[in-house]
Amino acid sequence: MTIAIRKPSLGSAATAFLAKPHKLLIDGKWVDAKSGETFPVEDPATEEVIAHVPAGDKADVDAAVAAARRAFESGPWSRILPGDRSRLVWRLGDLLEQHADEFAELEALDNGKPVTNARRDDVQGSINMFRYMAGWSTRLTGETIPVSSPGNWHVYTLREPVGVVGQIIPWNFPLMMAAWKLAPALAAGCTIVLKPAEQTPLTALRFGELIQEAGFPDGVVNIITGYGETAGAALANHPDVDKVAFTGSTEVGKLIVKAAAGNLKRVSLELGGKSPAIVFPDADIDRAISGTASAIFYNQGQCCTAGSRLFAHKSVYDRVVEGVSAEAGKIKIGHGLDPNVNLGPLVSKEQHNRVRGFLESGRKEGAEVVTGGNVPGNQGYFVEPTVLANTNRDMRVVREEIFGPVVCVQSFDDDDLEAVAKFANDTEYGLQASVWTRNLKVAHMMARKIRAGTICINNHNYGDPAWPFGGYKQSGWGREMGKEVMEHYTETKAIAALH
Ligand code: NAP
Ligand code: MG
C-alpha cells in the first residue's frame, strides 16, 4: 500500500471560486444567512479549513420556500413551455461540461475523493443526468381513458409538476446527488430549495452560479447551506413544501418521514445499504476479484451501494480473499487532487471515528483482519482498504452500514440458490446486489430471488440516468432516474368531461 499525501495544486478557476465569499442563493440573489452565522469547510486530506459558508437556518429556509412558491405560481417559470424548460436543463449539462475540470477539483478537495474519479464519474455522470432528464420535459404526457360510465364522456389525465420541492443531499457524491435531484425536478417544472451536506457544500454553490448563467428565472432554484438539524429539519417540516426528496442515512430518513407528516408532503428516500456481492464457483474469478474489490474500495467505501458483504463459495473462498486483499495492497492512498491516487481520505473526522469504531468492533467480535485495518499517516481522515475474513451474520460489521473501505467476507457452501439468496437477503437493507457467475440461469434466478432495488450481474455500483435506482426494505422509498423518477415530481390530474 503506497501512501502519498502531498499538498494539492488547484487550477486557477477553482482557486478563484474558493477565494470568493460564499453565500446562499435565494430568489436569484446571493445573500448571507439572516443570522450572519457561517461554518468552516475542511479539506479532509489535510484537515485545513478551505472556506466558510453561511449557516442557513429556518429563517433562510422560509425565505427560500417563499421565493420558490412565487416562482412556481406566478413567475415566468409557471408559464414556460416544455421545450424551453428542456433547453434550460440541457444547458446545465453544457455549462457543467465547460467547467468540468474546475468542478472535479473542487469535489476532490471538498470530499477527498480522487480527482480522476470525480471528473470521470461525478462530473460526467452529472452532465449525463441533465442531458437525459432534459428530454423528459417534452414527454410528460397524460392519457385519454376509455370509461364505461353511460353518457358521452371525455376522460383524460394531465401530468403536472408537484410544486415546491425540498431536496436534502449527502456528502458522498455532492455534485452528482445535486444533479440527481435537480435535473428531474426542473424537467418536470417544479421549483426547488436544495440543502447540500454541511461537509461538502462547495460544488452545489458553484453550480448555483451555472443555474443563473443558464438563465433560470429567479427563485426556481434556491440553495441553502446549513446543518441538517436546523436547515434540513426546517425544510422537511415546512408547511408550504409539497415534496421532500432525501438521500442519506436510514436514521435521518425516518426523521424526514415524521417531519413530512405535518402537511403530508410527498416523500422519496434514498437510504443506506449493506449490499451483497456473491461469487459463484463458475465465475471468471479474476474479474470477480477486481470487481468486488472495487465494489467496496471505490469512493473510499462511501457508496450507499458499496459491496460491503462479500459472499464467496467455499471452493473459491481462499482465492477470493487473497485476491481482494492483493487488490487492496495495490491501491495508492493520498490526497484526492493527486491524479495518481486511487483512494482519498474519508469525508470527515466524524466518519473517521465511526469507521475506526467498526474496525475495533470487528476485531473484538473475532473477524480476521487479512489486510488493512489501520490508519495511515498522522494527518487527514485516511483508512486503509481493509479485508475482514471469517465474519458472520451476528457481527456488527456485517449488520450495520460502515460507509468506509471495509469488506466483510463470508463463505457459503450451499449450491441451492434459495439458500444463497437467504444469506444475501439477511439484512434490513435492499439497495443493490451483485452476482458473479458465467451461468445465465444462476444469474437471472438470483436476480429474482434477491430483495433489492438494483441487481448487477458481473459488475457492481452500476449507474446510468436511464436506470431506475432505489431500494427495497429500509433502503428507501421510490426510484430515482429512468422514467420512474418522474413519478416523484409530478401529480396525475384526472379530468372527466360530460358532453
Ligand atoms: P445524514 O445525517 O443522513 O445526512 C444526509 C443529509 O441529511 C445531510 O444534508 C444532512 O445535513 C441532512 N440531515 C441531517 N439531519 C437532518 C434532519 N434532522 N432533518 C433533515 N435533514 C437532516 O448522513 P451523515 O450523518 O452525514 O452520515 C451518517 C451515515 O449515513 C453514514 O455513515 C452512512 O452510513 C449514511 N449515509 C448514507 C448515504 C447514502 O447515500 N445512502 C449518504 C451519506 C451517508 P448535515 O450534513 O448538515 O447534517
Ligand atoms: Mg449528519
Coordinates of C-alpha atoms and ligand atoms in Angstrom, one line a residue:
M1 CA 0.0 0.0 0.0
T2 CA 1.5 3.3 -1.0
I3 CA 0.8 6.5 0.9
A4 CA 1.4 9.8 -0.9
I5 CA -0.1 12.7 0.9
R6 CA 1.1 15.9 -0.6
K7 CA -0.1 19.5 -0.9
P8 CA -2.8 19.9 -3.5
S9 CA -2.3 22.0 -6.6
L10 CA -5.5 23.7 -7.7
G11 CA -6.3 25.2 -11.1
S12 CA -7.0 28.9 -11.3
A13 CA -10.8 28.6 -11.7
A14 CA -11.2 26.5 -8.5
T15 CA -8.8 28.8 -6.7
A16 CA -10.8 31.9 -7.7
F17 CA -14.0 30.3 -6.6
L18 CA -12.5 29.3 -3.2
A19 CA -11.3 32.9 -2.6
K20 CA -14.8 34.4 -3.1
P21 CA -17.2 34.9 -0.2
H22 CA -19.8 32.1 -0.2
K23 CA -23.5 32.9 0.1
L24 CA -26.9 31.4 0.0
L25 CA -28.9 31.6 -3.3
I26 CA -32.4 32.9 -2.5
D27 CA -34.7 34.3 -5.2
G28 CA -31.9 34.8 -7.6
K29 CA -29.7 36.7 -5.2
W30 CA -26.6 35.7 -3.3
V31 CA -27.1 36.6 0.4
D32 CA -25.7 35.9 3.8
A33 CA -27.6 33.8 6.3
K34 CA -30.0 36.1 8.2
S35 CA -28.3 35.2 11.4
G36 CA -24.9 36.2 9.9
E37 CA -23.5 32.8 11.1
T38 CA -21.1 30.7 9.0
F39 CA -19.3 27.4 9.4
P40 CA -15.9 26.2 8.1
V41 CA -15.4 23.7 5.3
E42 CA -12.4 21.4 5.6
D43 CA -10.1 19.6 3.2
P44 CA -10.3 16.1 4.7
A45 CA -6.8 15.1 3.5
T46 CA -5.1 17.9 5.3
E47 CA -7.7 19.0 7.9
E48 CA -7.2 22.6 6.7
V49 CA -10.1 25.0 6.5
I50 CA -10.6 25.9 2.9
A51 CA -13.8 28.0 3.0
H52 CA -16.5 29.3 5.2
V53 CA -20.2 29.0 4.1
P54 CA -23.4 30.5 5.6
A55 CA -25.1 28.5 8.3
G56 CA -28.6 28.9 6.9
D57 CA -31.4 28.0 9.2
K58 CA -35.2 28.2 9.5
A59 CA -35.4 31.9 8.6
D60 CA -33.5 31.4 5.4
V61 CA -35.4 28.3 4.5
D62 CA -38.7 30.3 5.0
A63 CA -37.4 33.0 2.6
A64 CA -36.2 30.4 0.1
V65 CA -39.5 28.5 0.2
A66 CA -41.5 31.7 -0.3
A67 CA -39.3 32.5 -3.3
A68 CA -39.8 29.0 -4.7
R69 CA -43.6 29.3 -4.2
R70 CA -43.7 32.7 -6.0
A71 CA -41.7 31.3 -8.9
F72 CA -43.9 28.2 -9.1
E73 CA -47.2 30.1 -9.1
S74 CA -46.7 33.4 -10.8
G75 CA -43.2 33.9 -12.3
P76 CA -42.1 33.2 -15.8
W77 CA -41.4 29.6 -14.9
S78 CA -45.1 29.0 -14.3
R79 CA -45.8 29.8 -17.9
I80 CA -42.7 28.3 -19.5
L81 CA -43.2 25.9 -22.5
P82 CA -41.9 22.4 -22.1
G83 CA -39.4 22.8 -24.9
D84 CA -37.9 25.9 -23.3
R85 CA -37.7 24.1 -20.0
S86 CA -35.9 21.3 -21.8
R87 CA -33.4 23.7 -23.4
L88 CA -32.6 25.2 -20.0
V89 CA -32.0 21.8 -18.3
W90 CA -29.8 20.8 -21.3
R91 CA -27.8 24.0 -20.9
L92 CA -26.9 23.0 -17.4
G93 CA -25.1 19.9 -18.9
D94 CA -23.3 22.0 -21.4
L95 CA -22.2 24.6 -18.8
L96 CA -21.0 21.8 -16.5
E97 CA -19.0 20.4 -19.3
Q98 CA -17.3 23.7 -19.9
H99 CA -16.3 23.9 -16.3
A100 CA -15.7 20.1 -15.8
D101 CA -12.1 20.3 -14.5
E102 CA -12.9 23.0 -12.0
F103 CA -15.8 21.0 -10.6
A104 CA -13.7 17.8 -10.4
E105 CA -11.0 19.7 -8.5
L106 CA -13.5 21.3 -6.1
E107 CA -15.1 18.0 -5.5
A108 CA -11.8 16.2 -4.8
L109 CA -10.8 19.0 -2.4
D110 CA -14.0 19.2 -0.5
N111 CA -15.0 15.5 -0.3
G112 CA -11.5 13.9 -0.5
K113 CA -12.2 11.6 -3.5
P114 CA -9.6 11.1 -6.3
V115 CA -9.9 13.8 -8.8
T116 CA -9.7 11.4 -11.8
N117 CA -12.8 9.6 -10.4
A118 CA -14.5 13.0 -9.7
R119 CA -14.0 14.0 -13.4
R120 CA -14.9 10.7 -14.9
D121 CA -17.9 9.7 -12.7
D122 CA -19.2 12.6 -10.6
V123 CA -18.9 15.4 -13.1
Q124 CA -19.6 13.3 -16.3
G125 CA -22.4 11.5 -14.5
S126 CA -24.0 14.9 -13.7
I127 CA -23.6 16.2 -17.2
N128 CA -25.3 13.0 -18.5
M129 CA -28.1 13.3 -15.9
F130 CA -29.0 16.9 -17.1
R131 CA -29.0 15.8 -20.7
Y132 CA -31.1 12.7 -20.1
M133 CA -33.6 14.5 -17.9
A134 CA -33.9 17.4 -20.4
G135 CA -35.7 15.0 -22.7
W136 CA -38.5 14.3 -20.2
S137 CA -39.8 17.9 -20.2
T138 CA -41.5 17.3 -23.5
R139 CA -42.5 13.7 -22.8
L140 CA -44.7 14.1 -19.7
T141 CA -47.9 13.1 -21.3
G142 CA -51.3 12.2 -19.8
E143 CA -53.7 9.7 -21.4
T144 CA -57.2 9.5 -22.8
I145 CA -59.1 6.9 -20.9
P146 CA -61.9 4.8 -22.3
V147 CA -64.5 4.7 -19.4
S148 CA -67.6 2.5 -19.1
S149 CA -69.9 5.1 -17.5
P150 CA -73.1 5.7 -19.6
G151 CA -73.1 9.0 -21.4
N152 CA -70.8 11.0 -23.7
W153 CA -67.7 11.2 -21.6
H154 CA -64.3 12.6 -22.4
V155 CA -61.9 11.4 -19.7
Y156 CA -58.2 12.1 -19.7
T157 CA -55.2 12.8 -17.4
L158 CA -52.6 15.6 -17.1
R159 CA -49.2 15.3 -15.6
E160 CA -48.5 18.4 -13.5
P161 CA -45.4 19.4 -11.5
V162 CA -45.8 18.5 -7.8
G163 CA -44.8 22.1 -6.8
V164 CA -42.2 23.3 -4.4
V165 CA -39.7 20.6 -3.7
G166 CA -37.2 20.4 -0.8
Q167 CA -34.1 18.4 -1.6
I168 CA -31.6 17.3 1.1
I169 CA -28.5 15.6 -0.1
P170 CA -25.4 13.8 1.4
W171 CA -21.7 14.3 1.1
N172 CA -20.5 11.1 -0.7
F173 CA -21.3 12.3 -4.2
P174 CA -22.1 16.0 -3.6
L175 CA -22.4 17.3 -7.2
M176 CA -23.9 14.1 -8.6
M177 CA -26.5 14.0 -5.8
A178 CA -27.4 17.6 -6.6
A179 CA -27.8 16.6 -10.3
W180 CA -29.9 13.5 -9.5
K181 CA -32.3 15.8 -7.6
L182 CA -32.3 19.0 -9.6
A183 CA -32.4 17.6 -13.1
P184 CA -35.7 15.6 -13.0
A185 CA -37.4 18.2 -10.7
L186 CA -36.6 21.0 -13.2
A187 CA -37.5 18.9 -16.2
A188 CA -40.9 18.3 -14.5
G189 CA -41.4 22.1 -13.9
C190 CA -41.0 22.1 -10.1
T191 CA -39.2 24.8 -8.1
I192 CA -36.6 23.8 -5.6
V193 CA -34.9 24.5 -2.3
L194 CA -31.7 22.4 -2.2
K195 CA -29.7 21.7 1.0
P196 CA -26.3 20.3 0.5
A197 CA -24.5 18.3 3.2
E198 CA -22.6 20.5 5.7
Q199 CA -19.4 18.6 4.9
T200 CA -19.5 19.3 1.2
P201 CA -21.3 22.4 0.1
L202 CA -18.9 23.8 -2.4
T203 CA -19.8 22.3 -5.7
A204 CA -23.5 22.9 -5.1
L205 CA -22.7 26.6 -4.5
R206 CA -20.6 26.8 -7.6
F207 CA -23.4 25.1 -9.5
G208 CA -25.8 27.8 -8.4
E209 CA -23.8 30.2 -10.5
L210 CA -24.3 28.0 -13.5
I211 CA -28.0 27.9 -12.9
Q212 CA -28.0 31.7 -13.1
E213 CA -25.8 31.7 -16.1
A214 CA -28.1 29.2 -17.8
G215 CA -31.0 31.7 -17.4
F216 CA -33.3 30.1 -15.0
P217 CA -35.8 32.6 -13.6
D218 CA -35.2 33.9 -10.0
G219 CA -36.5 31.6 -7.3
V220 CA -36.7 28.4 -9.4
V221 CA -33.6 27.0 -7.6
N222 CA -32.6 28.2 -4.2
I223 CA -29.6 26.8 -2.3
I224 CA -29.3 26.8 1.5
T225 CA -26.1 25.6 3.1
G226 CA -26.6 24.7 6.7
Y227 CA -26.9 22.0 9.3
G228 CA -29.3 19.1 9.0
E229 CA -30.8 19.6 12.4
T230 CA -31.7 23.2 11.5
A231 CA -31.9 24.0 7.8
G232 CA -32.7 20.4 6.8
A233 CA -35.3 19.9 9.5
A234 CA -36.9 23.3 8.6
L235 CA -37.3 22.1 5.0
A236 CA -38.7 18.7 5.9
N237 CA -41.2 20.3 8.3
H238 CA -42.2 23.2 6.1
P239 CA -46.0 23.5 5.6
D240 CA -45.5 25.1 2.2
V241 CA -43.2 22.5 0.7
D242 CA -45.1 20.0 -1.4
K243 CA -42.5 17.3 -1.6
V244 CA -39.2 16.4 0.0
A245 CA -36.6 14.2 -1.7
F246 CA -33.8 12.9 0.6
T247 CA -30.6 10.9 0.2
G248 CA -28.7 10.0 3.3
S249 CA -28.8 7.7 6.3
T250 CA -31.8 5.5 7.2
E251 CA -31.9 7.1 10.6
V252 CA -32.4 10.6 9.2
G253 CA -34.7 9.2 6.6
K254 CA -37.1 8.1 9.4
L255 CA -36.9 11.7 10.8
I256 CA -37.8 13.1 7.4
V257 CA -40.9 10.9 7.2
K258 CA -42.1 12.1 10.7
A259 CA -41.4 15.7 9.8
A260 CA -43.3 15.3 6.5
A261 CA -46.4 14.2 8.2
G262 CA -47.4 17.7 9.2
N263 CA -48.7 18.6 5.7
L264 CA -48.5 15.1 4.3
K265 CA -45.9 16.3 1.8
R266 CA -44.7 13.6 -0.7
V267 CA -41.5 11.9 0.4
S268 CA -38.9 10.0 -1.6
L269 CA -36.0 8.4 0.2
E270 CA -32.6 7.0 -1.0
L271 CA -31.1 5.5 2.1
G272 CA -28.4 3.2 3.3
G273 CA -27.4 -0.3 2.2
K274 CA -25.4 -3.4 3.1
S275 CA -25.1 -4.8 -0.4
P276 CA -24.0 -8.4 -1.0
A277 CA -21.6 -9.3 -3.7
I278 CA -21.9 -13.1 -4.4
V279 CA -19.2 -15.0 -6.1
F280 CA -20.2 -18.4 -7.5
P281 CA -17.6 -21.0 -8.3
D282 CA -18.1 -20.8 -12.1
A283 CA -17.4 -17.0 -12.2
D284 CA -14.5 -15.5 -14.0
I285 CA -12.6 -15.3 -10.7
D286 CA -10.0 -12.7 -11.7
R287 CA -12.8 -10.5 -12.9
A288 CA -14.9 -11.2 -9.8
I289 CA -11.9 -10.3 -7.6
S290 CA -11.1 -6.9 -9.2
G291 CA -14.9 -6.2 -9.5
T292 CA -15.7 -7.0 -5.9
A293 CA -12.6 -5.1 -4.7
S294 CA -13.7 -2.0 -6.5
A295 CA -17.3 -2.6 -5.3
I296 CA -16.1 -1.8 -1.8
F297 CA -13.0 0.4 -2.1
Y298 CA -14.4 2.8 -4.8
N299 CA -15.1 6.2 -3.3
Q300 CA -13.4 5.1 0.0
G301 CA -16.3 2.7 0.5
Q302 CA -18.7 5.7 0.9
C303 CA -21.3 4.5 -1.6
C304 CA -24.8 3.6 -0.5
T305 CA -24.5 0.6 -2.9
A306 CA -21.0 -0.5 -1.7
G307 CA -20.5 -4.3 -1.9
S308 CA -19.8 -4.5 1.8
R309 CA -20.8 -8.1 2.4
L310 CA -18.8 -10.4 0.1
F311 CA -20.0 -14.0 -0.2
A312 CA -17.7 -16.4 -1.8
H313 CA -18.5 -20.1 -2.5
K314 CA -16.3 -22.3 -0.3
S315 CA -14.5 -23.7 -3.3
V316 CA -13.2 -20.2 -4.3
Y317 CA -13.2 -18.5 -0.9
D318 CA -9.5 -18.6 -0.3
R319 CA -8.7 -17.4 -3.8
V320 CA -11.2 -14.5 -3.4
V321 CA -9.9 -13.4 0.0
E322 CA -6.4 -13.5 -1.2
G323 CA -7.2 -11.7 -4.5
V324 CA -9.3 -8.9 -3.0
S325 CA -6.5 -8.4 -0.3
A326 CA -3.9 -8.2 -3.1
E327 CA -6.1 -5.6 -4.9
A328 CA -6.2 -3.6 -1.6
G329 CA -2.5 -3.7 -1.5
K330 CA -2.1 -2.1 -4.9
I331 CA -4.2 0.9 -4.0
K332 CA -2.4 4.2 -3.8
I333 CA -3.7 6.3 -0.9
G334 CA -3.2 10.0 -0.8
H335 CA -4.6 13.5 -1.4
G336 CA -7.5 13.4 -3.8
L337 CA -6.0 16.1 -6.0
D338 CA -3.1 13.9 -6.9
P339 CA -4.0 12.3 -10.2
N340 CA -2.2 9.1 -9.4
V341 CA -4.2 8.4 -6.2
N342 CA -7.0 5.8 -6.1
L343 CA -8.2 6.2 -2.5
G344 CA -8.6 9.5 -0.7
P345 CA -9.5 10.2 2.9
L346 CA -12.9 9.7 4.4
V347 CA -15.0 12.8 4.4
S348 CA -14.8 13.9 8.0
K349 CA -13.4 13.3 11.5
E350 CA -16.9 12.0 12.5
Q351 CA -16.8 9.4 9.7
H352 CA -13.2 8.5 10.5
N353 CA -14.1 7.9 14.1
R354 CA -17.1 5.9 13.1
V355 CA -15.2 3.6 10.7
R356 CA -12.3 3.2 13.2
G357 CA -15.0 2.2 15.7
F358 CA -16.2 -0.5 13.3
L359 CA -12.7 -1.8 12.8
E360 CA -12.3 -2.1 16.6
S361 CA -15.6 -3.8 16.9
G362 CA -14.8 -6.3 14.1
R363 CA -11.6 -7.3 15.8
K364 CA -13.3 -7.7 19.2
E365 CA -16.0 -9.9 17.6
G366 CA -13.4 -12.2 16.1
A367 CA -13.1 -11.1 12.5
E368 CA -9.7 -11.8 10.9
V369 CA -8.0 -8.7 9.5
V370 CA -6.4 -10.1 6.4
T371 CA -5.2 -6.7 5.2
G372 CA -5.5 -3.1 6.2
G373 CA -7.3 -2.2 9.4
N374 CA -5.0 0.8 10.2
V375 CA -5.0 4.5 9.9
P376 CA -2.1 5.6 7.7
G377 CA -0.1 8.8 8.3
N378 CA -0.9 11.3 11.1
Q379 CA -2.9 13.8 9.2
G380 CA -6.2 13.6 7.3
Y381 CA -9.0 11.1 7.7
F382 CA -7.4 8.1 5.9
V383 CA -8.3 4.5 6.5
E384 CA -6.5 1.6 4.8
P385 CA -8.6 -0.6 2.5
T386 CA -9.5 -3.5 4.8
V387 CA -10.5 -7.1 4.3
L388 CA -12.2 -8.8 7.2
A389 CA -12.4 -12.6 6.8
N390 CA -14.3 -15.2 8.8
T391 CA -17.1 -12.9 9.5
N392 CA -20.6 -14.0 10.3
R393 CA -24.2 -12.6 10.3
D394 CA -24.2 -11.7 14.0
M395 CA -21.2 -9.3 13.9
R396 CA -21.9 -5.6 13.9
V397 CA -19.6 -5.1 11.0
V398 CA -21.8 -7.4 8.9
R399 CA -25.1 -6.0 10.0
E400 CA -24.5 -2.2 10.0
E401 CA -23.5 0.2 7.3
I402 CA -19.9 1.1 7.8
F403 CA -19.5 3.5 5.0
G404 CA -15.8 3.0 4.7
P405 CA -13.4 0.8 2.7
V406 CA -14.0 -2.3 4.8
V407 CA -15.4 -5.5 3.3
C408 CA -16.7 -8.5 5.3
V409 CA -16.1 -11.8 3.6
Q410 CA -18.2 -14.9 4.4
S411 CA -18.2 -18.2 2.7
F412 CA -21.2 -20.2 1.6
D413 CA -21.2 -24.0 0.9
D414 CA -24.7 -24.4 -0.4
D415 CA -25.5 -24.8 -4.1
D416 CA -29.2 -24.3 -3.6
L417 CA -29.9 -20.8 -4.9
E418 CA -32.8 -20.4 -2.4
A419 CA -30.3 -20.8 0.4
V420 CA -27.7 -18.5 -1.1
A421 CA -30.4 -15.8 -1.6
K422 CA -31.3 -16.2 2.1
F423 CA -27.8 -15.1 3.1
A424 CA -27.9 -12.2 0.7
N425 CA -31.3 -11.1 2.0
D426 CA -30.3 -11.4 5.6
T427 CA -30.2 -7.6 6.1
E428 CA -32.7 -4.8 6.8
Y429 CA -31.5 -3.1 3.6
G430 CA -32.2 -3.8 0.0
L431 CA -30.4 -1.4 -2.3
Q432 CA -28.2 -3.4 -4.6
A433 CA -26.6 -6.9 -5.0
S434 CA -24.1 -8.2 -7.4
V435 CA -23.9 -11.8 -8.7
W436 CA -20.7 -13.1 -10.2
T437 CA -21.2 -16.1 -12.4
R438 CA -20.9 -17.3 -16.0
N439 CA -24.1 -19.3 -15.7
L440 CA -27.1 -17.4 -17.1
K441 CA -29.6 -19.4 -15.1
V442 CA -27.9 -18.7 -11.8
A443 CA -27.5 -15.0 -12.7
H444 CA -31.2 -14.4 -13.5
M445 CA -32.6 -16.7 -10.9
M446 CA -30.6 -14.9 -8.2
A447 CA -31.7 -11.6 -9.7
R448 CA -35.3 -12.6 -9.0
K449 CA -34.7 -14.1 -5.5
I450 CA -32.7 -11.1 -4.1
R451 CA -34.9 -8.4 -2.5
A452 CA -33.1 -5.3 -3.7
G453 CA -33.9 -2.5 -6.0
T454 CA -30.9 -3.0 -8.3
I455 CA -29.1 -6.1 -9.3
C456 CA -25.8 -6.1 -11.1
I457 CA -24.6 -9.2 -12.9
N458 CA -20.8 -9.4 -13.2
N459 CA -20.4 -5.7 -12.2
H460 CA -21.2 -3.6 -9.1
N461 CA -22.1 0.1 -8.4
Y462 CA -23.6 0.5 -11.9
G463 CA -25.4 3.7 -12.7
D464 CA -27.0 5.4 -15.7
P465 CA -29.5 8.2 -15.9
A466 CA -32.0 5.8 -17.6
W467 CA -31.6 3.0 -15.0
P468 CA -34.3 3.3 -12.2
F469 CA -32.4 3.3 -8.9
G470 CA -33.7 2.8 -5.4
G471 CA -34.2 0.5 -2.5
Y472 CA -36.4 -2.3 -1.1
K473 CA -36.9 -2.5 2.6
Q474 CA -35.1 0.1 4.7
S475 CA -33.1 1.3 1.8
G476 CA -35.8 3.8 0.8
W477 CA -39.0 4.8 -0.9
G478 CA -39.3 5.3 -4.6
R479 CA -36.9 5.2 -7.6
E480 CA -34.7 7.9 -8.9
M481 CA -33.6 8.2 -12.6
G482 CA -35.2 6.5 -15.5
K483 CA -38.8 7.3 -16.3
E484 CA -39.7 6.2 -12.7
V485 CA -38.3 9.4 -11.2
M486 CA -40.9 11.5 -12.9
E487 CA -43.5 9.9 -10.5
H488 CA -41.7 11.8 -7.7
Y489 CA -42.0 15.2 -9.3
T490 CA -45.4 15.1 -10.9
E491 CA -49.0 14.7 -9.8
T492 CA -51.6 13.0 -12.1
K493 CA -54.8 15.0 -12.5
A494 CA -57.8 13.1 -13.9
I495 CA -60.4 15.1 -15.8
A496 CA -63.9 13.8 -16.6
A497 CA -66.0 15.9 -19.1
L498 CA -69.6 15.1 -19.8
H499 CA -70.6 16.4 -23.3
Ligands
NAP1 P1 -27.1 12.2 7.2 O1 -27.1 12.8 8.6 O2 -28.3 11.3 6.9 O3 -27.0 13.3 6.1 C1 -27.7 13.4 4.9 C2 -28.3 14.8 4.8 O4 -29.4 14.9 5.7 C3 -27.4 15.9 5.0 O5 -27.7 17.0 4.2 C4 -27.7 16.3 6.5 O6 -27.3 17.6 6.8 C5 -29.2 16.1 6.5 N1 -29.8 16.0 7.8 C6 -29.3 15.5 8.9 N2 -30.2 15.5 9.9 C7 -31.3 16.0 9.4 C8 -32.6 16.3 9.9 N3 -32.9 16.0 11.2 N4 -33.6 16.8 9.1 C9 -33.3 17.0 7.8 N5 -32.1 16.8 7.3 C10 -31.1 16.3 8.0 O7 -25.8 11.4 7.0 P2 -24.4 11.6 7.8 O8 -24.7 11.9 9.3 O9 -23.7 12.6 7.1 O10 -23.8 10.2 7.7 C11 -24.1 9.1 8.6 C12 -24.2 7.8 7.9 O11 -25.3 7.9 6.9 C13 -23.0 7.4 7.1 O12 -22.1 6.8 7.9 C14 -23.7 6.4 6.2 O13 -23.9 5.2 6.8 C15 -25.0 7.0 5.9 N6 -25.0 7.8 4.6 C16 -25.6 7.2 3.6 C17 -25.7 7.9 2.3 C18 -26.3 7.3 1.1 O14 -26.0 7.7 0.0 N7 -27.3 6.4 1.3 C19 -25.0 9.1 2.2 C20 -24.4 9.7 3.3 C21 -24.4 9.0 4.5 P3 -25.9 17.8 7.5 O15 -24.9 17.1 6.7 O16 -25.8 19.2 7.5 O17 -26.0 17.2 8.9
MG2 MG -25.3 14.4 9.8

